[in-house]
mmCIF file with all atom_site columns, C-alpha atoms in Angstrom:
data_model
loop_
_atom_site.group_PDB
_atom_site.id
_atom_site.type_symbol
_atom_site.label_atom_id
_atom_site.label_alt_id
_atom_site.label_comp_id
_atom_site.label_asym_id
_atom_site.label_entity_id
_atom_site.label_seq_id
_atom_site.pdbx_PDB_ins_code
_atom_site.Cartn_x
_atom_site.Cartn_y
_atom_site.Cartn_z
_atom_site.occupancy
_atom_site.B_iso_or_equiv
_atom_site.pdbx_formal_charge
_atom_site.auth_seq_id
_atom_site.auth_comp_id
_atom_site.auth_asym_id
_atom_site.auth_atom_id
_atom_site.pdbx_PDB_model_num
ATOM 1   C CA . MET A 1 1   ? -2.869  17.282 -46.196 1.00 44.00 ? 103 MET A CA 1
ATOM 2   C CA . ARG A 1 2   ? -4.048  17.183 -49.785 1.00 48.00 ? 104 ARG A CA 1
ATOM 3   C CA . ALA A 1 3   ? -3.881  20.001 -52.152 1.00 49.00 ? 105 ALA A CA 1
ATOM 4   C CA . GLY A 1 4   ? -6.979  22.565 -52.170 1.00 49.00 ? 106 GLY A CA 1
ATOM 5   C CA . SER A 1 5   ? -7.981  21.391 -48.927 1.00 50.00 ? 107 SER A CA 1
ATOM 6   C CA . GLN A 1 6   ? -9.053  24.181 -46.199 1.00 54.00 ? 108 GLN A CA 1
ATOM 7   C CA . LEU A 1 7   ? -8.493  23.307 -42.458 1.00 48.00 ? 109 LEU A CA 1
ATOM 8   C CA . PRO A 1 8   ? -11.474 24.727 -40.094 1.00 48.00 ? 110 PRO A CA 1
ATOM 9   C CA . PHE A 1 9   ? -10.921 28.204 -38.535 1.00 58.00 ? 111 PHE A CA 1
ATOM 10  C CA . ALA A 1 10  ? -10.269 26.982 -35.606 1.00 70.00 ? 112 ALA A CA 1
ATOM 11  C CA . ALA A 1 11  ? -10.879 22.984 -34.896 1.00 71.00 ? 113 ALA A CA 1
ATOM 12  C CA . ALA A 1 12  ? -13.278 21.430 -31.662 1.00 74.00 ? 114 ALA A CA 1
ATOM 13  C CA . PRO A 1 13  ? -11.757 20.509 -28.515 1.00 73.00 ? 115 PRO A CA 1
ATOM 14  C CA . ASP A 1 14  ? -12.440 16.855 -29.412 1.00 79.00 ? 116 ASP A CA 1
ATOM 15  C CA . ARG A 1 15  ? -10.826 17.366 -33.198 1.00 83.00 ? 117 ARG A CA 1
ATOM 16  C CA . ARG A 1 16  ? -7.788  18.883 -32.204 1.00 89.00 ? 118 ARG A CA 1
ATOM 17  C CA . ARG A 1 17  ? -4.839  16.905 -33.270 1.00 93.00 ? 119 ARG A CA 1
ATOM 18  C CA . VAL A 1 18  ? -0.944  16.715 -32.552 1.00 95.00 ? 120 VAL A CA 1
ATOM 19  C CA . VAL A 1 19  ? 0.600   17.059 -35.688 1.00 96.00 ? 121 VAL A CA 1
ATOM 20  C CA . LEU A 1 20  ? 4.494   15.370 -36.289 1.00 96.00 ? 122 LEU A CA 1
ATOM 21  C CA . ILE A 1 21  ? 6.342   16.839 -39.650 1.00 95.00 ? 123 ILE A CA 1
ATOM 22  C CA . ASP A 1 22  ? 9.235   15.014 -40.954 1.00 94.00 ? 124 ASP A CA 1
ATOM 23  C CA . VAL A 1 23  ? 12.199  17.815 -41.538 1.00 93.00 ? 125 VAL A CA 1
ATOM 24  C CA . ASP A 1 24  ? 14.218  16.306 -44.504 1.00 91.00 ? 126 ASP A CA 1
ATOM 25  C CA . GLY A 1 25  ? 12.270  15.981 -47.916 1.00 91.00 ? 127 GLY A CA 1
ATOM 26  C CA . THR A 1 26  ? 8.943   16.369 -46.453 1.00 92.00 ? 128 THR A CA 1
ATOM 27  C CA . LEU A 1 27  ? 8.729   19.496 -44.600 1.00 93.00 ? 129 LEU A CA 1
ATOM 28  C CA . VAL A 1 28  ? 11.618  20.869 -46.449 1.00 92.00 ? 130 VAL A CA 1
ATOM 29  C CA . THR A 1 29  ? 13.582  20.103 -49.604 1.00 92.00 ? 131 THR A CA 1
ATOM 30  C CA . TYR A 1 30  ? 16.685  18.426 -49.974 1.00 90.00 ? 132 TYR A CA 1
ATOM 31  C CA . THR A 1 31  ? 18.021  21.752 -50.395 1.00 90.00 ? 133 THR A CA 1
ATOM 32  C CA . GLY A 1 32  ? 16.984  22.643 -47.422 1.00 87.00 ? 134 GLY A CA 1
ATOM 33  C CA . ALA A 1 33  ? 14.634  25.320 -48.429 1.00 91.00 ? 135 ALA A CA 1
ATOM 34  C CA . LEU A 1 34  ? 11.492  25.684 -46.871 1.00 93.00 ? 136 LEU A CA 1
ATOM 35  C CA . PRO A 1 35  ? 8.758   26.491 -49.187 1.00 95.00 ? 137 PRO A CA 1
ATOM 36  C CA . ASP A 1 36  ? 6.196   28.995 -48.422 1.00 95.00 ? 138 ASP A CA 1
ATOM 37  C CA . SER A 1 37  ? 3.604   26.881 -48.966 1.00 95.00 ? 139 SER A CA 1
ATOM 38  C CA . ALA A 1 38  ? 4.863   24.400 -45.800 1.00 95.00 ? 140 ALA A CA 1
ATOM 39  C CA . ALA A 1 39  ? 4.874   27.628 -43.762 1.00 95.00 ? 141 ALA A CA 1
ATOM 40  C CA . SER A 1 40  ? 1.784   28.100 -44.582 1.00 95.00 ? 142 SER A CA 1
ATOM 41  C CA . ALA A 1 41  ? 0.338   24.839 -43.931 1.00 95.00 ? 143 ALA A CA 1
ATOM 42  C CA . VAL A 1 42  ? 1.681   24.833 -40.261 1.00 96.00 ? 144 VAL A CA 1
ATOM 43  C CA . ARG A 1 43  ? 1.061   28.312 -39.587 1.00 95.00 ? 145 ARG A CA 1
ATOM 44  C CA . ARG A 1 44  ? -2.553  27.391 -40.599 1.00 95.00 ? 146 ARG A CA 1
ATOM 45  C CA . ALA A 1 45  ? -2.922  24.433 -38.564 1.00 95.00 ? 147 ALA A CA 1
ATOM 46  C CA . ARG A 1 46  ? -2.117  25.955 -35.358 1.00 95.00 ? 148 ARG A CA 1
ATOM 47  C CA . ALA A 1 47  ? -4.478  28.753 -36.200 1.00 94.00 ? 149 ALA A CA 1
ATOM 48  C CA . ALA A 1 48  ? -7.010  25.581 -35.986 1.00 93.00 ? 150 ALA A CA 1
ATOM 49  C CA . GLY A 1 49  ? -6.060  24.494 -32.351 1.00 93.00 ? 151 GLY A CA 1
ATOM 50  C CA . HIS A 1 50  ? -3.513  21.971 -33.646 1.00 95.00 ? 152 HIS A CA 1
ATOM 51  C CA . ARG A 1 51  ? -0.008  21.334 -32.066 1.00 97.00 ? 153 ARG A CA 1
ATOM 52  C CA . VAL A 1 52  ? 2.446   21.284 -34.453 1.00 97.00 ? 154 VAL A CA 1
ATOM 53  C CA . TYR A 1 53  ? 5.781   19.538 -33.716 1.00 97.00 ? 155 TYR A CA 1
ATOM 54  C CA . PRO A 1 54  ? 8.728   18.982 -36.385 1.00 96.00 ? 156 PRO A CA 1
ATOM 55  C CA . ALA A 1 55  ? 10.148  15.654 -35.669 1.00 96.00 ? 157 ALA A CA 1
ATOM 56  C CA . THR A 1 56  ? 13.741  14.651 -37.282 1.00 95.00 ? 158 THR A CA 1
ATOM 57  C CA . GLY A 1 57  ? 17.006  13.145 -36.720 1.00 94.00 ? 159 GLY A CA 1
ATOM 58  C CA . ARG A 1 58  ? 18.660  16.560 -36.324 1.00 93.00 ? 160 ARG A CA 1
ATOM 59  C CA . SER A 1 59  ? 19.607  18.113 -32.805 1.00 92.00 ? 161 SER A CA 1
ATOM 60  C CA . LYS A 1 60  ? 18.036  21.288 -32.089 1.00 91.00 ? 162 LYS A CA 1
ATOM 61  C CA . ALA A 1 61  ? 21.633  23.186 -32.859 1.00 92.00 ? 163 ALA A CA 1
ATOM 62  C CA . GLU A 1 62  ? 21.415  21.771 -36.108 1.00 92.00 ? 164 GLU A CA 1
ATOM 63  C CA . MET A 1 63  ? 17.899  23.749 -36.843 1.00 90.00 ? 165 MET A CA 1
ATOM 64  C CA . PRO A 1 64  ? 17.794  26.440 -39.579 1.00 88.00 ? 166 PRO A CA 1
ATOM 65  C CA . ALA A 1 65  ? 16.961  29.925 -38.642 1.00 85.00 ? 167 ALA A CA 1
ATOM 66  C CA . TRP A 1 66  ? 13.661  29.386 -40.284 1.00 87.00 ? 168 TRP A CA 1
ATOM 67  C CA . PHE A 1 67  ? 12.825  26.768 -37.131 1.00 88.00 ? 169 PHE A CA 1
ATOM 68  C CA . ASP A 1 68  ? 11.987  29.363 -34.217 1.00 87.00 ? 170 ASP A CA 1
ATOM 69  C CA . GLU A 1 69  ? 10.166  32.101 -36.988 1.00 88.00 ? 171 GLU A CA 1
ATOM 70  C CA . ILE A 1 70  ? 7.785   29.371 -38.023 1.00 91.00 ? 172 ILE A CA 1
ATOM 71  C CA . GLY A 1 71  ? 6.541   28.949 -34.746 1.00 90.00 ? 173 GLY A CA 1
ATOM 72  C CA . PHE A 1 72  ? 6.278   24.864 -33.608 1.00 96.00 ? 174 PHE A CA 1
ATOM 73  C CA . ASP A 1 73  ? 5.060   24.011 -30.555 1.00 97.00 ? 175 ASP A CA 1
ATOM 74  C CA . GLY A 1 74  ? 8.099   22.416 -30.024 1.00 96.00 ? 176 GLY A CA 1
ATOM 75  C CA . MET A 1 75  ? 10.350  19.738 -31.518 1.00 96.00 ? 177 MET A CA 1
ATOM 76  C CA . ILE A 1 76  ? 10.683  15.539 -31.406 1.00 97.00 ? 178 ILE A CA 1
ATOM 77  C CA . GLY A 1 77  ? 14.605  15.969 -32.234 1.00 96.00 ? 179 GLY A CA 1
ATOM 78  C CA . ALA A 1 78  ? 17.809  14.063 -32.483 1.00 94.00 ? 180 ALA A CA 1
ATOM 79  C CA . ASN A 1 79  ? 15.794  10.670 -33.438 1.00 92.00 ? 181 ASN A CA 1
ATOM 80  C CA . GLY A 1 80  ? 13.594  11.037 -30.274 1.00 93.00 ? 182 GLY A CA 1
ATOM 81  C CA . SER A 1 81  ? 16.164  11.110 -27.533 1.00 93.00 ? 183 SER A CA 1
ATOM 82  C CA . TYR A 1 82  ? 15.206  15.260 -27.259 1.00 96.00 ? 184 TYR A CA 1
ATOM 83  C CA . ILE A 1 83  ? 11.706  16.745 -26.958 1.00 96.00 ? 185 ILE A CA 1
ATOM 84  C CA . GLU A 1 84  ? 10.500  19.329 -26.274 1.00 96.00 ? 186 GLU A CA 1
ATOM 85  C CA . SER A 1 85  ? 7.208   21.213 -26.116 1.00 97.00 ? 187 SER A CA 1
ATOM 86  C CA . ASP A 1 86  ? 6.206   24.938 -25.488 1.00 96.00 ? 188 ASP A CA 1
ATOM 87  C CA . GLY A 1 87  ? 9.826   25.765 -24.655 1.00 94.00 ? 189 GLY A CA 1
ATOM 88  C CA . GLU A 1 88  ? 10.344  23.013 -22.200 1.00 96.00 ? 190 GLU A CA 1
ATOM 89  C CA . ALA A 1 89  ? 12.647  20.435 -22.965 1.00 95.00 ? 191 ALA A CA 1
ATOM 90  C CA . VAL A 1 90  ? 10.483  17.041 -21.399 1.00 95.00 ? 192 VAL A CA 1
ATOM 91  C CA . ALA A 1 91  ? 13.028  14.551 -22.271 1.00 93.00 ? 193 ALA A CA 1
ATOM 92  C CA . HIS A 1 92  ? 16.644  14.335 -23.254 1.00 91.00 ? 194 HIS A CA 1
ATOM 93  C CA . ARG A 1 93  ? 18.666  11.178 -22.514 1.00 88.00 ? 195 ARG A CA 1
ATOM 94  C CA . ARG A 1 94  ? 22.572  11.742 -23.512 1.00 83.00 ? 196 ARG A CA 1
ATOM 95  C CA . MET A 1 95  ? 25.199  8.191  -24.250 1.00 79.00 ? 197 MET A CA 1
ATOM 96  C CA . GLU A 1 96  ? 25.939  7.397  -21.174 1.00 85.00 ? 198 GLU A CA 1
ATOM 97  C CA . PRO A 1 97  ? 30.486  7.807  -21.248 1.00 87.00 ? 199 PRO A CA 1
ATOM 98  C CA . ARG A 1 98  ? 30.661  3.439  -20.583 1.00 89.00 ? 200 ARG A CA 1
ATOM 99  C CA . ALA A 1 99  ? 28.279  3.098  -24.332 1.00 87.00 ? 201 ALA A CA 1
ATOM 100 C CA . PHE A 1 100 ? 31.783  5.250  -25.528 1.00 84.00 ? 202 PHE A CA 1
ATOM 101 C CA . VAL A 1 101 ? 34.092  3.052  -23.535 1.00 89.00 ? 203 VAL A CA 1
ATOM 102 C CA . ARG A 1 102 ? 32.192  -0.329 -25.594 1.00 90.00 ? 204 ARG A CA 1
ATOM 103 C CA . LEU A 1 103 ? 32.494  1.379  -29.027 1.00 89.00 ? 205 LEU A CA 1
ATOM 104 C CA . GLY A 1 104 ? 35.948  1.852  -28.196 1.00 89.00 ? 206 GLY A CA 1
ATOM 105 C CA . LEU A 1 105 ? 35.825  5.538  -28.694 1.00 87.00 ? 207 LEU A CA 1
ATOM 106 C CA . LEU A 1 106 ? 37.188  5.950  -25.196 1.00 83.00 ? 208 LEU A CA 1
ATOM 107 C CA . GLY A 1 107 ? 39.753  4.019  -23.220 1.00 74.00 ? 209 GLY A CA 1
#
């Protein structure tokens, strides 16, 4: 979103979007700080009827405390191997033990 642009109070149903936001270096600084302007933009987008999801290489366990407070609709984590929406894990792909064997990490 460009500086100074405003989201409508409520998007018409056919104008609602899914907003995917990169976390490190985009939503938060490289030092891990969440700017107030970023949190406000997420909240305004949700208030306008859009669904907002961070998309990150992080696992859910690696997300900082502000993650639950900001009010996302879910998340796409672990480089896409974990997807959550409305508090429900809708996709969760784990590495098979045989992959560890092929990598020489297990005997």
